């Protein structure tokens, strides 16, 4: 948790991208302030959890996150996931529904095609050089670290495990659709998500879905952080997208 919030505020649970860490969401949390209790998930195998084994499959990831969330108090929950984190947010929402818990007030799916849309991707089988090339292609924060061999030695195992989890993920078509609103955020030149693949999130909920398209690639949300934070703050308070 980055900071406290008023007692009736929504808890916004943020789930990072493949290779990402909880601190990626600190700027958003700081900007949102007390309007929500912002909690970012720190995946095992990195930063404060660097000595823990990495997880390389989405179901186990989602189970662990859901279990951790159940230990918190019962304030309303919204889920914000970027890239792999969007799939995790969706799977956590399914677990909330299946456990008879209140649905998320909203699911923010950023930088990821819908759960039922797949590509034949095998980045996780690449050499270390191939993984680094992928990270350079997608851009994002801390690009300078990719030139540091010691940093790469620390981060590449978790990057590979995350990519394995995301690339092997397959949606269970037997699952009923969610009943929470979904806000889809995407970049108009994201090499990993087409606009049609992003629109397909509407097939996974019975509630309204809206899509916001921003100029940029896979990490469009870094360049448009102010706009996206304003959108999230407004919609968490019950406003329209």
Short mmCIF file of C-alpha atoms in Angstrom, two decimals:
data_model
loop_
_atom_site.label_atom_id
_atom_site.label_comp_id
_atom_site.label_asym_id
_atom_site.label_seq_id
_atom_site.Cartn_x
_atom_site.Cartn_y
_atom_site.Cartn_z
CA UNK A 1 0.00 0.00 0.00
CA UNK A 2 1.48 3.35 -1.03
CA UNK A 3 -0.61 5.52 1.30
CA UNK A 4 -3.75 5.51 3.42
CA UNK A 5 -7.14 6.75 2.21
CA UNK A 6 -10.45 7.73 3.72
CA UNK A 7 -12.46 4.86 5.14
CA UNK A 8 -15.04 4.69 2.34
CA UNK A 9 -12.54 4.96 -0.51
CA UNK A 10 -12.18 2.21 -3.08
CA UNK A 11 -9.08 0.02 -2.91
CA UNK A 12 -7.36 0.16 -6.31
CA UNK A 13 -5.26 -2.97 -6.77
CA UNK A 14 -2.57 -2.49 -9.43
CA UNK A 15 -0.93 -5.40 -11.24
CA UNK A 16 2.31 -4.77 -13.18
CA UNK A 17 3.40 -5.92 -16.60
CA UNK A 18 5.74 -8.84 -17.31
CA UNK A 19 9.08 -8.03 -15.72
CA UNK A 20 7.53 -5.13 -13.84
CA UNK A 21 7.40 -4.31 -10.15
CA UNK A 22 5.04 -2.61 -7.74
CA UNK A 23 6.98 0.67 -7.89
CA UNK A 24 5.86 1.13 -11.51
CA UNK A 25 2.55 2.38 -10.10
CA UNK A 26 3.96 4.79 -7.54
CA UNK A 27 3.42 7.91 -9.74
CA UNK A 28 -0.24 6.98 -10.24
CA UNK A 29 -0.70 6.34 -6.53
CA UNK A 30 0.87 9.68 -5.63
CA UNK A 31 -1.37 11.53 -8.10
CA UNK A 32 -4.55 9.79 -6.95
CA UNK A 33 -3.78 10.68 -3.34
CA UNK A 34 -6.46 9.94 -0.73
CA UNK A 35 -9.18 9.42 -3.36
CA UNK A 36 -8.38 5.70 -3.29
CA UNK A 37 -6.29 3.26 -1.33
CA UNK A 38 -3.75 2.25 -3.97
CA UNK A 39 -2.19 -1.18 -3.49
CA UNK A 40 0.36 -2.50 -5.99
CA UNK A 41 1.20 -6.18 -6.15
CA UNK A 42 4.87 -7.12 -5.91
CA UNK A 43 5.39 -10.35 -7.79
CA UNK A 44 7.92 -12.87 -6.42
CA UNK A 45 11.41 -12.93 -7.87
CA UNK A 46 12.06 -9.17 -7.92
CA UNK A 47 12.97 -6.24 -5.66
CA UNK A 48 11.84 -6.93 -2.07
CA UNK A 49 10.82 -10.48 -3.11
CA UNK A 50 13.86 -11.23 -5.25
CA UNK A 51 14.85 -14.31 -3.23
CA UNK A 52 11.46 -15.99 -3.73
CA UNK A 53 10.91 -18.40 -6.63
CA UNK A 54 9.31 -16.89 -9.73
CA UNK A 55 5.87 -18.03 -10.83
CA UNK A 56 5.54 -19.01 -14.47
CA UNK A 57 1.80 -19.61 -14.91
CA UNK A 58 -1.23 -17.34 -14.66
CA UNK A 59 -3.51 -19.59 -12.55
CA UNK A 60 -0.97 -19.85 -9.72
CA UNK A 61 -0.25 -16.12 -9.96
CA UNK A 62 -3.97 -15.29 -9.73
CA UNK A 63 -4.54 -17.72 -6.86
CA UNK A 64 -1.79 -16.12 -4.78
CA UNK A 65 -2.99 -12.58 -5.47
CA UNK A 66 -6.59 -13.49 -4.66
CA UNK A 67 -5.52 -15.14 -1.40
CA UNK A 68 -3.55 -12.04 -0.40
CA UNK A 69 -6.49 -9.75 -1.18
CA UNK A 70 -8.83 -11.80 0.98
CA UNK A 71 -6.64 -11.01 3.97
CA UNK A 72 -7.37 -7.28 3.62
CA UNK A 73 -10.44 -5.51 4.93
CA UNK A 74 -13.67 -5.56 2.97
CA UNK A 75 -13.62 -2.15 1.31
CA UNK A 76 -14.73 -2.09 -2.38
CA UNK A 77 -12.03 -3.19 -4.84
CA UNK A 78 -11.15 -2.03 -8.34
CA UNK A 79 -8.45 -3.77 -10.40
CA UNK A 80 -5.94 -2.09 -12.72
CA UNK A 81 -3.61 -4.31 -14.73
CA UNK A 82 -1.13 -3.43 -17.44
CA UNK A 83 -0.12 -6.02 -20.07
CA UNK A 84 0.24 -9.36 -18.23
CA UNK A 85 -1.26 -7.58 -15.24
CA UNK A 86 -4.53 -7.08 -17.15
CA UNK A 87 -4.92 -10.83 -17.57
CA UNK A 88 -4.14 -11.31 -13.89
CA UNK A 89 -6.75 -8.69 -12.99
CA UNK A 90 -9.31 -10.56 -15.08
CA UNK A 91 -8.45 -13.90 -13.45
CA UNK A 92 -8.58 -12.37 -9.95
CA UNK A 93 -12.00 -10.92 -10.77
CA UNK A 94 -13.17 -14.41 -11.78
CA UNK A 95 -11.94 -15.80 -8.46
CA UNK A 96 -13.77 -13.06 -6.58
CA UNK A 97 -16.97 -13.92 -8.43
CA UNK A 98 -16.59 -17.66 -7.96
CA UNK A 99 -15.99 -17.20 -4.22
CA UNK A 100 -19.23 -15.26 -3.87
CA UNK A 101 -17.49 -11.98 -3.12
CA UNK A 102 -18.62 -8.60 -4.47
CA UNK A 103 -17.40 -7.97 -7.98
CA UNK A 104 -14.76 -5.32 -8.58
CA UNK A 105 -16.24 -1.88 -8.97
CA UNK A 106 -14.32 -1.67 -12.25
CA UNK A 107 -11.61 -3.53 -14.12
CA UNK A 108 -9.04 -1.42 -15.98
CA UNK A 109 -7.42 -3.51 -18.73
CA UNK A 110 -4.38 -1.67 -20.04
CA UNK A 111 -2.06 -2.70 -22.85
CA UNK A 112 -3.37 -6.22 -23.33
CA UNK A 113 -5.59 -7.99 -25.81
CA UNK A 114 -8.75 -9.63 -24.49
CA UNK A 115 -8.37 -12.94 -22.61
CA UNK A 116 -9.82 -14.91 -25.54
CA UNK A 117 -7.43 -13.43 -28.11
CA UNK A 118 -4.13 -15.24 -28.58
CA UNK A 119 -0.95 -14.95 -30.61
CA UNK A 120 1.65 -17.61 -31.26
CA UNK A 121 4.42 -16.02 -29.20
CA UNK A 122 7.56 -17.68 -27.82
CA UNK A 123 9.64 -14.86 -26.38
CA UNK A 124 10.08 -16.91 -23.20
CA UNK A 125 12.07 -19.48 -25.22
CA UNK A 126 14.47 -16.83 -26.52
CA UNK A 127 18.07 -16.38 -25.49
CA UNK A 128 18.90 -13.68 -22.97
CA UNK A 129 19.78 -11.45 -25.91
CA UNK A 130 16.35 -12.12 -27.40
CA UNK A 131 14.63 -11.17 -24.16
CA UNK A 132 16.57 -7.92 -23.99
CA UNK A 133 15.67 -7.17 -27.62
CA UNK A 134 12.00 -7.66 -26.76
CA UNK A 135 12.24 -5.27 -23.83
CA UNK A 136 13.92 -2.67 -26.03
CA UNK A 137 11.22 -3.08 -28.69
CA UNK A 138 8.42 -2.44 -26.21
CA UNK A 139 10.18 0.49 -24.56
CA UNK A 140 8.98 1.44 -21.11
CA UNK A 141 10.78 2.77 -18.06
CA UNK A 142 14.38 2.17 -17.02
CA UNK A 143 15.69 1.31 -20.49
CA UNK A 144 19.20 2.30 -19.41
CA UNK A 145 19.32 -0.69 -17.06
CA UNK A 146 19.28 -3.03 -20.06
CA UNK A 147 22.92 -2.13 -20.72
CA UNK A 148 24.04 -3.19 -17.24
CA UNK A 149 25.08 -6.89 -17.11
CA UNK A 150 24.65 -7.11 -13.33
CA UNK A 151 21.12 -5.74 -13.50
CA UNK A 152 20.26 -8.10 -16.35
CA UNK A 153 21.47 -11.05 -14.32
CA UNK A 154 19.01 -10.08 -11.60
CA UNK A 155 15.96 -9.27 -13.71
CA UNK A 156 16.00 -11.68 -16.64
CA UNK A 157 14.85 -14.77 -14.68
CA UNK A 158 11.66 -13.00 -13.60
CA UNK A 159 11.15 -11.52 -17.08
CA UNK A 160 11.41 -14.97 -18.64
CA UNK A 161 9.03 -16.52 -16.09
CA UNK A 162 6.49 -13.73 -16.62
CA UNK A 163 6.65 -14.09 -20.39
CA UNK A 164 6.19 -17.85 -20.05
CA UNK A 165 3.09 -17.26 -17.92
CA UNK A 166 1.60 -14.67 -20.29
CA UNK A 167 2.39 -16.49 -23.54
CA UNK A 168 1.06 -19.85 -22.37
CA UNK A 169 -2.12 -18.41 -20.90
CA UNK A 170 -5.41 -19.63 -22.33
CA UNK A 171 -8.82 -18.36 -21.27
CA UNK A 172 -11.28 -21.00 -20.03
CA UNK A 173 -14.31 -20.59 -22.34
CA UNK A 174 -16.52 -22.31 -19.75
CA UNK A 175 -16.19 -19.33 -17.40
CA UNK A 176 -19.21 -17.07 -17.25
CA UNK A 177 -18.67 -13.46 -18.18
CA UNK A 178 -17.86 -10.94 -15.47
CA UNK A 179 -20.54 -8.49 -14.35
CA UNK A 180 -18.30 -5.49 -13.65
CA UNK A 181 -17.65 -2.56 -16.00
CA UNK A 182 -14.39 -2.75 -17.93
CA UNK A 183 -12.34 0.21 -19.08
CA UNK A 184 -9.89 -0.77 -21.81
CA UNK A 185 -6.79 1.38 -22.30
CA UNK A 186 -4.59 0.87 -25.34
CA UNK A 187 -1.95 2.53 -27.48
CA UNK A 188 -2.71 3.13 -31.13
CA UNK A 189 0.67 1.72 -32.22
CA UNK A 190 1.14 -1.06 -29.66
CA UNK A 191 2.89 -3.90 -31.52
CA UNK A 192 1.38 -6.48 -29.15
CA UNK A 193 -2.27 -5.35 -29.17
CA UNK A 194 -4.45 -4.43 -32.14
CA UNK A 195 -7.53 -2.26 -31.66
CA UNK A 196 -9.77 -5.23 -32.52
CA UNK A 197 -8.01 -7.38 -29.92
CA UNK A 198 -8.53 -4.63 -27.35
CA UNK A 199 -12.22 -4.17 -28.23
CA UNK A 200 -12.80 -7.88 -27.64
CA UNK A 201 -12.69 -7.26 -23.87
CA UNK A 202 -16.39 -6.44 -24.26
CA UNK A 203 -17.00 -10.17 -24.78
CA UNK A 204 -15.89 -10.90 -21.21
CA UNK A 205 -18.40 -8.90 -19.19
CA UNK A 206 -22.14 -8.31 -19.15
CA UNK A 207 -21.56 -4.75 -17.90
CA UNK A 208 -20.61 -1.76 -20.04
CA UNK A 209 -17.19 -1.68 -21.65
CA UNK A 210 -15.47 1.46 -22.88
CA UNK A 211 -12.17 1.81 -24.69
CA UNK A 212 -9.73 4.70 -24.50
CA UNK A 213 -7.09 4.88 -27.24
CA UNK A 214 -3.92 6.91 -26.69
CA UNK A 215 -1.07 7.79 -29.03
CA UNK A 216 1.86 5.50 -28.42
CA UNK A 217 3.11 1.96 -28.16
CA UNK A 218 3.00 -0.66 -25.43
CA UNK A 219 3.90 1.76 -22.64
CA UNK A 220 1.59 4.56 -23.73
CA UNK A 221 0.46 4.98 -20.13
CA UNK A 222 3.88 6.40 -19.15
CA UNK A 223 3.54 9.29 -21.62
CA UNK A 224 -0.14 9.83 -20.78
CA UNK A 225 0.02 9.31 -17.04
CA UNK A 226 -1.80 12.54 -16.16
CA UNK A 227 -4.73 11.80 -18.48
CA UNK A 228 -5.00 8.20 -17.32
CA UNK A 229 -4.77 9.12 -13.65
CA UNK A 230 -7.56 11.66 -14.14
CA UNK A 231 -9.68 9.02 -15.88
CA UNK A 232 -9.09 6.48 -13.12
CA UNK A 233 -9.79 8.98 -10.34
CA UNK A 234 -13.03 10.08 -12.00
CA UNK A 235 -14.33 6.60 -12.70
CA UNK A 236 -13.41 5.30 -9.27
CA UNK A 237 -15.67 8.02 -7.89
CA UNK A 238 -18.52 6.79 -10.06
CA UNK A 239 -18.14 9.13 -13.01
CA UNK A 240 -18.39 8.11 -16.65
CA UNK A 241 -15.28 7.18 -18.61
#
